[in-house]
mmCIF file of C-alpha atoms in Angstrom:
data_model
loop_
_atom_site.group_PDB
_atom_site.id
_atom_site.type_symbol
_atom_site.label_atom_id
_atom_site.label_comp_id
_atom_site.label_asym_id
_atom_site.label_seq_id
_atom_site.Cartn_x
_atom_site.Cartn_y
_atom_site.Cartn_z
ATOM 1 C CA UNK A 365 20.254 -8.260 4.113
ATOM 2 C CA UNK A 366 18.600 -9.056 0.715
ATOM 3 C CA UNK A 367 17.264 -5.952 -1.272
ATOM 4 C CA UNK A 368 15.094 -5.871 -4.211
ATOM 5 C CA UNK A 369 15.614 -3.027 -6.795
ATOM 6 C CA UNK A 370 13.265 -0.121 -6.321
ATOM 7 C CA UNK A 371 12.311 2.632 -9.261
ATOM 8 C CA UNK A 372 15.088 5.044 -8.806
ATOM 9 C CA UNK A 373 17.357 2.373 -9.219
ATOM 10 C CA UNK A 374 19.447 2.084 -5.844
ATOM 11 C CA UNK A 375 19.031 -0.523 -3.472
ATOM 12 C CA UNK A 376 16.818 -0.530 -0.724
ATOM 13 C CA UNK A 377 16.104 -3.129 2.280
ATOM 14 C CA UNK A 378 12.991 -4.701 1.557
ATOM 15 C CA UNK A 379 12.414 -4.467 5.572
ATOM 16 C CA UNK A 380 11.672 -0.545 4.840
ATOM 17 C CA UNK A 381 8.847 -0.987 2.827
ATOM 18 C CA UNK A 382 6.797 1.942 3.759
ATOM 19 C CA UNK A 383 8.775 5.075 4.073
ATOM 20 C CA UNK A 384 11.894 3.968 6.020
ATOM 21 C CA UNK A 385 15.046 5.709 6.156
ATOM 22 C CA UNK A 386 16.433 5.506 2.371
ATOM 23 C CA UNK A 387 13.346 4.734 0.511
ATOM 24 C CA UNK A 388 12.343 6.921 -2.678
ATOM 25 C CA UNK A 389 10.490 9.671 -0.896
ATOM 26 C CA UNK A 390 6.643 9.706 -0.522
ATOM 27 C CA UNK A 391 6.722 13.620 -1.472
ATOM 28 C CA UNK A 392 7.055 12.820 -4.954
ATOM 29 C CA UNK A 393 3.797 11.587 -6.904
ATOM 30 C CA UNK A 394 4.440 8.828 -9.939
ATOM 31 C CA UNK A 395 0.635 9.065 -11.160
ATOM 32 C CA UNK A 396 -2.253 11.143 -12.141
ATOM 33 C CA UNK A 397 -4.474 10.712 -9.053
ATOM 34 C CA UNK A 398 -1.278 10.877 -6.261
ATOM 35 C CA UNK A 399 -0.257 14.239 -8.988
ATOM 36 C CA UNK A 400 -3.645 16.204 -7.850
ATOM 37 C CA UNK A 401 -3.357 14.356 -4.215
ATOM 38 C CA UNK A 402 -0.083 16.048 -3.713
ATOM 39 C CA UNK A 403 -0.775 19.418 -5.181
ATOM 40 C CA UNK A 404 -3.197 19.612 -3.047
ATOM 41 C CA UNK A 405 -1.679 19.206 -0.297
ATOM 42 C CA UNK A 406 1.424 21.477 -0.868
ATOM 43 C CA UNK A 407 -1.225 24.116 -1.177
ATOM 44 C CA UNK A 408 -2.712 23.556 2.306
ATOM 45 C CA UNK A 409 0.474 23.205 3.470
ATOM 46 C CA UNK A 410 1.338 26.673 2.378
ATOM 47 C CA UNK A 411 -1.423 28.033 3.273
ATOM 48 C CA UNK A 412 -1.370 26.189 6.975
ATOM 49 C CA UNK A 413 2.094 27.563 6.950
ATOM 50 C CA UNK A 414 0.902 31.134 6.278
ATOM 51 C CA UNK A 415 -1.827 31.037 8.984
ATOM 52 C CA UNK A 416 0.832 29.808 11.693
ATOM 53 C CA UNK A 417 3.586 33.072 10.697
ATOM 54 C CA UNK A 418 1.085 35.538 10.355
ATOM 55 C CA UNK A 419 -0.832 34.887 14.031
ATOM 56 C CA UNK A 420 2.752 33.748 15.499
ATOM 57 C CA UNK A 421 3.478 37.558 14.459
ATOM 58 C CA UNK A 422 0.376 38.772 15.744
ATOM 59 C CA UNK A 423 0.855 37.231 19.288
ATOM 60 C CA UNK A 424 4.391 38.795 19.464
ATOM 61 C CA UNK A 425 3.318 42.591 18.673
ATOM 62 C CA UNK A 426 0.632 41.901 21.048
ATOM 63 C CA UNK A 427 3.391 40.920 23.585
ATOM 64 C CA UNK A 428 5.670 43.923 22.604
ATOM 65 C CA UNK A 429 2.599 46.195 22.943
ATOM 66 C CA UNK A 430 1.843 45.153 26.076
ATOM 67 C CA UNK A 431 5.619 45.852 27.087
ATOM 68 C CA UNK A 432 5.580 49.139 25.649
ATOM 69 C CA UNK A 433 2.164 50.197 27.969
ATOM 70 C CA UNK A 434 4.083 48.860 31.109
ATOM 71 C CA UNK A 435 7.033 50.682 30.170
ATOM 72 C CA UNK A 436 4.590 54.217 30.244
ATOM 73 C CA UNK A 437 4.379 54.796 26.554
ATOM 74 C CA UNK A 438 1.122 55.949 25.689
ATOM 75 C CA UNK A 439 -0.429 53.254 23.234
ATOM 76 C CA UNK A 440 -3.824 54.529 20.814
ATOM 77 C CA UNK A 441 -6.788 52.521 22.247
ATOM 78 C CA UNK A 442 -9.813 51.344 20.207
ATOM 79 C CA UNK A 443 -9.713 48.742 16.757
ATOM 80 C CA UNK A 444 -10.580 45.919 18.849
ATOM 81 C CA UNK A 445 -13.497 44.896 17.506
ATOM 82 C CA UNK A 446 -12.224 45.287 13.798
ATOM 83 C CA UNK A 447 -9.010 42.908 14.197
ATOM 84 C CA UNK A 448 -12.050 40.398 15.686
ATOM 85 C CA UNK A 449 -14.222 40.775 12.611
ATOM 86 C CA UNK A 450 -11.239 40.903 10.079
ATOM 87 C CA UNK A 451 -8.991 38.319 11.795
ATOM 88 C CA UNK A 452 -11.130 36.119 13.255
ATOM 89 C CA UNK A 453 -14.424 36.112 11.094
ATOM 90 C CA UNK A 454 -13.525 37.260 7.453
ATOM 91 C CA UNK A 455 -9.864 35.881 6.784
ATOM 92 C CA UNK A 456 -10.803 33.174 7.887
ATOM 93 C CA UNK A 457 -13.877 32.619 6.071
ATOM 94 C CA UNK A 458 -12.190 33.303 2.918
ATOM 95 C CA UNK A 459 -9.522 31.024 3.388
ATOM 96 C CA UNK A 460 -11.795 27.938 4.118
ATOM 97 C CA UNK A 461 -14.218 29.314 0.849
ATOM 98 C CA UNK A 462 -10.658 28.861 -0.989
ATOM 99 C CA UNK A 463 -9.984 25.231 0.936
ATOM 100 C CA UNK A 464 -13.618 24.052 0.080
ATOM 101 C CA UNK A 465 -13.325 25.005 -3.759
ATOM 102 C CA UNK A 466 -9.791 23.570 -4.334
ATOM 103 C CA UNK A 467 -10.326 20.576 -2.258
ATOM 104 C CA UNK A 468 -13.889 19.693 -4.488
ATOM 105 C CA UNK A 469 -11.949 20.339 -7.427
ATOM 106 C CA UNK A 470 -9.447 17.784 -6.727
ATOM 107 C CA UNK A 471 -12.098 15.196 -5.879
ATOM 108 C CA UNK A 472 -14.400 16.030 -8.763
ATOM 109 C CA UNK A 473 -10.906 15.169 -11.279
ATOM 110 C CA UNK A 474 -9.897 11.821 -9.335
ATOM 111 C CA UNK A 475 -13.177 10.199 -8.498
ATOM 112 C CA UNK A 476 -13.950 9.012 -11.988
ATOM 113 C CA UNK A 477 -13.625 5.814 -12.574
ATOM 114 C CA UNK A 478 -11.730 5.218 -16.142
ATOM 115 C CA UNK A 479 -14.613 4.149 -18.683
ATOM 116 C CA UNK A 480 -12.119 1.339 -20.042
ATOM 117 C CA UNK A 481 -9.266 0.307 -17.291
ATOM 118 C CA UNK A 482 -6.335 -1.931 -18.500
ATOM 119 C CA UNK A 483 -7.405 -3.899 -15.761
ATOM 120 C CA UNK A 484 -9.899 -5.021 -12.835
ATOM 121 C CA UNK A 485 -8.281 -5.851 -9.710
ATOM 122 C CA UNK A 486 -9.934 -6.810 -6.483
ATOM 123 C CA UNK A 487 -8.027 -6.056 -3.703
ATOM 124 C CA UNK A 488 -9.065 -7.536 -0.145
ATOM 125 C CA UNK A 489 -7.974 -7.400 3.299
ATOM 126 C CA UNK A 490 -6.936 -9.969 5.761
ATOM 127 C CA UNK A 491 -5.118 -9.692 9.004
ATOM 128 C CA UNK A 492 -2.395 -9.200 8.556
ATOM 129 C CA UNK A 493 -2.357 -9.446 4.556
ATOM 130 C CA UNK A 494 -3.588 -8.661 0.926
ATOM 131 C CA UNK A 495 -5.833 -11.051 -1.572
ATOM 132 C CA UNK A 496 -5.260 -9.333 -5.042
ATOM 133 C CA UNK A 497 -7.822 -10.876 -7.576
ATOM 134 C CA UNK A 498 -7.218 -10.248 -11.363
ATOM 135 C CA UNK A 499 -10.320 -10.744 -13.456
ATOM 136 C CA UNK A 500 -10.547 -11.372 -16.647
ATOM 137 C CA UNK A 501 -13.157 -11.894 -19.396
ATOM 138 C CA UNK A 502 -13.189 -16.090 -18.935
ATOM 139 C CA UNK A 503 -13.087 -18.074 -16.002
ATOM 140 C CA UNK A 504 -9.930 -19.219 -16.974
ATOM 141 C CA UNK A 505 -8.229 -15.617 -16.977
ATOM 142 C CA UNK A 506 -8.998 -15.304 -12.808
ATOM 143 C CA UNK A 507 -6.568 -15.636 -10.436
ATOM 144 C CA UNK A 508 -5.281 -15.128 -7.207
ATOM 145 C CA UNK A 509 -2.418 -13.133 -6.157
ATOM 146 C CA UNK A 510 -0.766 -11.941 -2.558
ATOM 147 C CA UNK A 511 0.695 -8.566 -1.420
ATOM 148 C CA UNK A 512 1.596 -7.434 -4.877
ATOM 149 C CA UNK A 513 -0.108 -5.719 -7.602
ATOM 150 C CA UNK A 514 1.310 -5.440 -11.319
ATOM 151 C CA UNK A 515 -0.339 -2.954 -13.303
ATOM 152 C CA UNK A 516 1.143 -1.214 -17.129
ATOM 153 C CA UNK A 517 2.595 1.838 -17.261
ATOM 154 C CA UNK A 518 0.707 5.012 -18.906
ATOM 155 C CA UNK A 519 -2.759 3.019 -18.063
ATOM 156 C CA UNK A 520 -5.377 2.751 -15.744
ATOM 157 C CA UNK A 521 -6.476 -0.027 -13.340
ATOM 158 C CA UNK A 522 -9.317 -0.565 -11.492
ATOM 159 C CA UNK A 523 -9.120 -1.496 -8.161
ATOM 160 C CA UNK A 524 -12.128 -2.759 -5.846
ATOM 161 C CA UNK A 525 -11.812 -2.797 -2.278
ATOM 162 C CA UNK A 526 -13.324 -5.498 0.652
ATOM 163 C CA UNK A 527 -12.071 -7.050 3.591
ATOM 164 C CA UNK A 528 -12.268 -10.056 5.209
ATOM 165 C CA UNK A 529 -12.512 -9.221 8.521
ATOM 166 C CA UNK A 530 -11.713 -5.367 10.216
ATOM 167 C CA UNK A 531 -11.414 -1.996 8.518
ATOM 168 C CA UNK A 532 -8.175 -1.575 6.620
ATOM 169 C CA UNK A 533 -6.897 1.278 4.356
ATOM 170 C CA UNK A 534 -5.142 0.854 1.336
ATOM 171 C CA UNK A 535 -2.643 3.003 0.970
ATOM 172 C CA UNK A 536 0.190 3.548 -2.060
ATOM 173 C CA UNK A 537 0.917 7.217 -1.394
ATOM 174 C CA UNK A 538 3.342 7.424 -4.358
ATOM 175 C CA UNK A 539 0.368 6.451 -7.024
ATOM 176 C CA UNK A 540 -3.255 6.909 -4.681
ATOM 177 C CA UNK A 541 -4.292 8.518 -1.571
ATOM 178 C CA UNK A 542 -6.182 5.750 1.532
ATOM 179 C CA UNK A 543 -9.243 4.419 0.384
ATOM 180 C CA UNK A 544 -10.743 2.423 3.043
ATOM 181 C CA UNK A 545 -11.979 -1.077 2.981
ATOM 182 C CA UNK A 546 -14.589 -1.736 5.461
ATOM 183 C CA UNK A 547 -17.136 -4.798 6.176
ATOM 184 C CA UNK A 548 -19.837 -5.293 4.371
ATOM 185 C CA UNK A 549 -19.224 -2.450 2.212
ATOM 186 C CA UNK A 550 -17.360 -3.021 -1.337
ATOM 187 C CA UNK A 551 -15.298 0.459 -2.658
ATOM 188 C CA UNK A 552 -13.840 1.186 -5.264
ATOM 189 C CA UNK A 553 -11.006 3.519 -6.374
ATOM 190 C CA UNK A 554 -8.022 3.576 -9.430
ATOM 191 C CA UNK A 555 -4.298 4.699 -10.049
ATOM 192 C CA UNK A 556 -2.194 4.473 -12.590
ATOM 193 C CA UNK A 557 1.596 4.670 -12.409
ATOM 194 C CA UNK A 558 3.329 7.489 -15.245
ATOM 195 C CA UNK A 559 6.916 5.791 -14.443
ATOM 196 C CA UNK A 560 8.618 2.111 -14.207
ATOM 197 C CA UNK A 561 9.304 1.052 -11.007
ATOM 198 C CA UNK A 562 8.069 -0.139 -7.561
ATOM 199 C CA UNK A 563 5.531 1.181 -5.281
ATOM 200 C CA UNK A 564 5.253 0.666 -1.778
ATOM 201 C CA UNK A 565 2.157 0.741 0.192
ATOM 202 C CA UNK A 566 0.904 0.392 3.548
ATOM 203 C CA UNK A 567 -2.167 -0.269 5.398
ATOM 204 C CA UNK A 568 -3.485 3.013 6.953
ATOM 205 C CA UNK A 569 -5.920 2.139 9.750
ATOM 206 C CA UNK A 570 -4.836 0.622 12.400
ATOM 207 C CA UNK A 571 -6.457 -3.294 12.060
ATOM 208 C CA UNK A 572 -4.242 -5.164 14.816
ATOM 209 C CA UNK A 573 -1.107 -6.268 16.255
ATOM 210 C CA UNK A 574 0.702 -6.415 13.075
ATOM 211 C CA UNK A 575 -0.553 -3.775 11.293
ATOM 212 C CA UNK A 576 2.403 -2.481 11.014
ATOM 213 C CA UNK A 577 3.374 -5.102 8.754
ATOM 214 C CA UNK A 578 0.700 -5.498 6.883
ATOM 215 C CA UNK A 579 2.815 -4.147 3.376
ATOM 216 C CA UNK A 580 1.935 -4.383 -0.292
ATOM 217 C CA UNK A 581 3.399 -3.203 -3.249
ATOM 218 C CA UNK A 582 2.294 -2.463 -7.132
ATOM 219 C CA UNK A 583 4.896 -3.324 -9.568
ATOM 220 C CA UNK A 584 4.400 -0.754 -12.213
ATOM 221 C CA UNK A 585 5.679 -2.282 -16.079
ATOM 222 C CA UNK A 586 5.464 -1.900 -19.627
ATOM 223 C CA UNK A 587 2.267 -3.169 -20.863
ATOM 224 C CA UNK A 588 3.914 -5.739 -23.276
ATOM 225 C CA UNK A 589 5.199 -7.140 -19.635
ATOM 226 C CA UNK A 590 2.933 -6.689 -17.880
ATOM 227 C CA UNK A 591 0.765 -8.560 -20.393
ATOM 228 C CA UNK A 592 3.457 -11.416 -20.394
ATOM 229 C CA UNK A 593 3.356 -11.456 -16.536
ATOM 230 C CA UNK A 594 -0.619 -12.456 -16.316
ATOM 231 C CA UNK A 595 -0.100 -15.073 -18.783
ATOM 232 C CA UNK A 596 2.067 -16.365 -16.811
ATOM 233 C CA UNK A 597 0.526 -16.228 -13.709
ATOM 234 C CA UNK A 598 -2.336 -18.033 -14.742
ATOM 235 C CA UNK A 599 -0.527 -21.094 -15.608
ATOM 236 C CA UNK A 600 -0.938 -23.394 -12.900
ATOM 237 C CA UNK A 601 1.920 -24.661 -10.698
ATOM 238 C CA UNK A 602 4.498 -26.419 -12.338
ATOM 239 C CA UNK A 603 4.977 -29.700 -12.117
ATOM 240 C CA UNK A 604 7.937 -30.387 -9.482
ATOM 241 C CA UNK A 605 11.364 -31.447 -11.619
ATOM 242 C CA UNK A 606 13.337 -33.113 -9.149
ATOM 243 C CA UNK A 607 13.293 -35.359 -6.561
ATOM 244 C CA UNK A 608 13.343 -32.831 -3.530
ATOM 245 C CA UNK A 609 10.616 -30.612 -4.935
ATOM 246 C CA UNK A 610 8.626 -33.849 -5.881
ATOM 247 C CA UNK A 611 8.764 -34.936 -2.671
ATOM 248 C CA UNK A 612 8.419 -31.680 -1.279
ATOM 249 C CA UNK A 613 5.105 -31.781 -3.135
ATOM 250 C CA UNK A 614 3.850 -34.556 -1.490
ATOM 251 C CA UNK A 615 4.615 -32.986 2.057
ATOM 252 C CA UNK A 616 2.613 -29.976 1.145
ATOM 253 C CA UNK A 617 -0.410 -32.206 0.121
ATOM 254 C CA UNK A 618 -0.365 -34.137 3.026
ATOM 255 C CA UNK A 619 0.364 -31.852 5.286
ATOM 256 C CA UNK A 620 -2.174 -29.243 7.405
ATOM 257 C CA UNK A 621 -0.934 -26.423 4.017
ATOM 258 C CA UNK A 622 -3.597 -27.666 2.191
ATOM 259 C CA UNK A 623 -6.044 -26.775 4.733
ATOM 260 C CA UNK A 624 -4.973 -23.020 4.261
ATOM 261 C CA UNK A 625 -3.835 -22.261 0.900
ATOM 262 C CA UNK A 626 -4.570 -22.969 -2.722
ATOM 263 C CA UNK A 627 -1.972 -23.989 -5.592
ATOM 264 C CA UNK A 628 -3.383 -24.650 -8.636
ATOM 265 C CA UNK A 629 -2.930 -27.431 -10.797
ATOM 266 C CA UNK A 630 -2.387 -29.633 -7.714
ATOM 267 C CA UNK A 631 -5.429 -30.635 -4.636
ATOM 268 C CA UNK A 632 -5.154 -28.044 -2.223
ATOM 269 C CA UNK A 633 -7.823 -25.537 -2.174
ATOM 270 C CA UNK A 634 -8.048 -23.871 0.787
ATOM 271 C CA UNK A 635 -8.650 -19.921 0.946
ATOM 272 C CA UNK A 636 -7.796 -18.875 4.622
ATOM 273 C CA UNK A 637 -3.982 -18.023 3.431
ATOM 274 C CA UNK A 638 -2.440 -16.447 0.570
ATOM 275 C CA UNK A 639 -2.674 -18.774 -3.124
ATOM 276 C CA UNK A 640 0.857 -19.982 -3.351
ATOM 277 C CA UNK A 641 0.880 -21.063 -7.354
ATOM 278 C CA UNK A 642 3.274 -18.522 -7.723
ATOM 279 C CA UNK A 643 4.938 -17.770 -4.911
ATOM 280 C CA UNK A 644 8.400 -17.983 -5.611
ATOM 281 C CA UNK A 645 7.814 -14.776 -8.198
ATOM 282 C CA UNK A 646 6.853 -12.856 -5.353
ATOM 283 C CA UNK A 647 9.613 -10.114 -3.531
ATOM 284 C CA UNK A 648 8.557 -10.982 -0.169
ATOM 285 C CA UNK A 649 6.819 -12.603 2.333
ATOM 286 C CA UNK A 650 4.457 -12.129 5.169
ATOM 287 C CA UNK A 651 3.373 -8.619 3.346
ATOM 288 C CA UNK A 652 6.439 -7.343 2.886
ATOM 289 C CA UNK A 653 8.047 -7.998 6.271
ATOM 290 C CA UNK A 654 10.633 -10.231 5.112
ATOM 291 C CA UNK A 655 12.757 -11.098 1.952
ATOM 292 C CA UNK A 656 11.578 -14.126 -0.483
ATOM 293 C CA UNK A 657 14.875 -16.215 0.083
ATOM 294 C CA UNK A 658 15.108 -19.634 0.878
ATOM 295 C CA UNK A 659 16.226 -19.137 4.871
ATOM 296 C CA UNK A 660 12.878 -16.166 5.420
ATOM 297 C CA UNK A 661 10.822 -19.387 3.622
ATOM 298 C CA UNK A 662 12.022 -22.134 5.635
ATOM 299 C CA UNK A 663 12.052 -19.839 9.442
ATOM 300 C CA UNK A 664 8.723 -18.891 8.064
ATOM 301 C CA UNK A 665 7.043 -22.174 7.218
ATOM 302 C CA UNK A 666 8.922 -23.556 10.919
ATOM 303 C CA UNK A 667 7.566 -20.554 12.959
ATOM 304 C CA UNK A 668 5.860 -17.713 11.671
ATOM 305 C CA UNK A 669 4.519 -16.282 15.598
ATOM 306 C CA UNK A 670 8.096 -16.278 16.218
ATOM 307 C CA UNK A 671 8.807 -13.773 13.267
ATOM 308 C CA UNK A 672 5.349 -11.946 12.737
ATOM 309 C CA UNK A 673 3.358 -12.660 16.637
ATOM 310 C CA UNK A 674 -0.924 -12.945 16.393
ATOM 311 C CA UNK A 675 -0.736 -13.899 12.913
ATOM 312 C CA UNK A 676 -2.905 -16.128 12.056
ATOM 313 C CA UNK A 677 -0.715 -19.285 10.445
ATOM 314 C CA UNK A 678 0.568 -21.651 13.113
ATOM 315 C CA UNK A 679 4.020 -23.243 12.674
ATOM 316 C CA UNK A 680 3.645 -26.572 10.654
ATOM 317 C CA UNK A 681 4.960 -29.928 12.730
ATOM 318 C CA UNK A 682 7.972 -31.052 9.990
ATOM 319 C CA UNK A 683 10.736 -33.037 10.157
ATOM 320 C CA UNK A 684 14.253 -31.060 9.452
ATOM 321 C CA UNK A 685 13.813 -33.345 5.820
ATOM 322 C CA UNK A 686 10.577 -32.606 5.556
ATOM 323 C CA UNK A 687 10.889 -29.119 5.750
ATOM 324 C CA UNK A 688 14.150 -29.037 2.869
ATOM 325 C CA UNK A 689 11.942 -30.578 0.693
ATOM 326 C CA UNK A 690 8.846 -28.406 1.304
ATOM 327 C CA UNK A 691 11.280 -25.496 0.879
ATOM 328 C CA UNK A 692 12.693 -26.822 -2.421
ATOM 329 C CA UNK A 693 9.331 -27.437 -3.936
ATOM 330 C CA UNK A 694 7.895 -23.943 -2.880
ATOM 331 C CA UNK A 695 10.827 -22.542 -4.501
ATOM 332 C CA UNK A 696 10.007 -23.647 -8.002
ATOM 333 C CA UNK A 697 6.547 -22.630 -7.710
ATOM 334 C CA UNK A 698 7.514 -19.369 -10.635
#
């Protein structure tokens, strides 16, 4: 199976994606906003954890009392009503007082937005996929992006939130915790990733039949490559340099792809589908579910409801030839 290299530097099956047996765990936080996340959540933990032992112990001197009565030992009656009012009016009280205050404070120091990100990314939602818009400061500096996010190291991004059709969550639980994206309604949220490395993500609310596999990931870089990888992304496509991409050009043109999805720098314009100007720089396909390799691109473009069923792209009539040269042409698209 082909594996793409993760941040701790082992190999993992890109088919894991979110959280699968031998991916980095999600326990550990790589950025400010998943920092507080987690830290909060270790402390409700704990203190969940300390609420189930100490009434867990309660119930079983309760039971051994109740033994001991049966068993004619004479038990001191009365202190009802004071284990009531402690145990089940006070403690309690004071422990969801402590909740409130620590749960505010974590919200009050990651809803900020930073005054000056590194960058502005819009982020929408399809079934069963990601748009990921970059803006930039001329119209030339825009463009389109699928299931993969690049942001630099040490700085923060932006990120705002829509979707083109149901609620979805977006979810990186390593950098962010869910923000949702819901219709008609534009949020917005931000991380920023402390170490090199990549970050899988997920789509947290259930949206559909594949929502399972409805992936993303944010590539997290040093700035000075970061800033090297949005140059280069907003180059348009390539122009094809041999015969099988050239030609492989020409079936994508005059084919139903054009309908669908955009490359720039060539006619097709169409915005149902993921841009493909770049898509041989991606990791994967389909939003993560498979490998970017020649064979996943090919059984992909031949019959995508065989590999990801109710998604929206239908398999595209080709001829065997047709389809090598499609494939070859894709595949320079860097």
């Amino acid at each position: 199976m082909s594996s793409v290299r993760l941040r701790s530097g082992r190999l993992f099956p890109v088919l894991a994606l979110a959280g699968c047996a031998g991916a980095p765990t999600y326990l550990r936080a790589y950025g400010q906003v998943a920092d507080r996340e987690a830290r909060l959540g270790w402390i409700l933990l704990l203190i969940a954890s300390a609420v189930v032992v100490t009434v867990s112990l309660l119930v079983l001197a309760a039971v051994f009392r109740r033994r001991s009565r049966q068993d004619g030992v004479v038990m001191r009656e009365g202190g009802g009503i004071r284990w009531i009012v402690i145990g089940g009016v006070i403690v309690p009280t004071v422990i969801l007082i402590g909740v409130l205050f620590v749960s505010t404070g974590t919200l009050v120091a990651v809803a900020p937005l930073p005054a000056q990100p590194a960058a502005r990314i819009q982020v929408i939602g399809h079934r069963w996929w990601w748009e990921v818009r970059y803006a930039g400061a001329r119209p030339s500096d825009i463009f389109t992006a699928a299931n993969e996010i690049h942001v630099p190291v040490g700085q923060p991004v932006r990120l705002e939130l829509a979707t083109a059709d149901v609620i979805h969550s977006f979810w990186i639980p390593q950098l962010a915790g869910k923000m949702d994206l819901i219709p008609g309604q534009h949020n917005v949220t931000w991380i920023e990733a402390d170490t090199p490395g990549t970050y899988w993500g997920q789509c947290g609310e259930y949206c559909g039949l594949q929502h399972a596999h409805m992936g993303l990931s944010v590539v997290a870089e040093a700035p000075e490559q970061f800033e090297r990888w949005l140059a280069e992304q907003r180059r348009p496509a390539a122009t094809p340099s041999d015969g099988d991409a050239a030609a492989g050009l020409q079936v994508f043109t005059g084919s139903a792809c054009v309908l669908c999805h955009a490359i720039r720098g060539t006619g097709a314009a169409g915005a149902l589908g993921p841009d493909l100007t770049h898509l041989a720089s991606r990791h994967t396909l389909a939003a993560g579910m498979l490998p970017n390799t020649q064979g996943t691109l090919a059984g992909w473009i031949a019959n995508p409801q065989a590999l990801k069923p109710g998604v929206v792209m239908p398999a595209v009539p080709l001829q065997p030839e047709q389809l090598r040269q499609l494939v070859a042409y894709l595949r320079e698209l860097h």
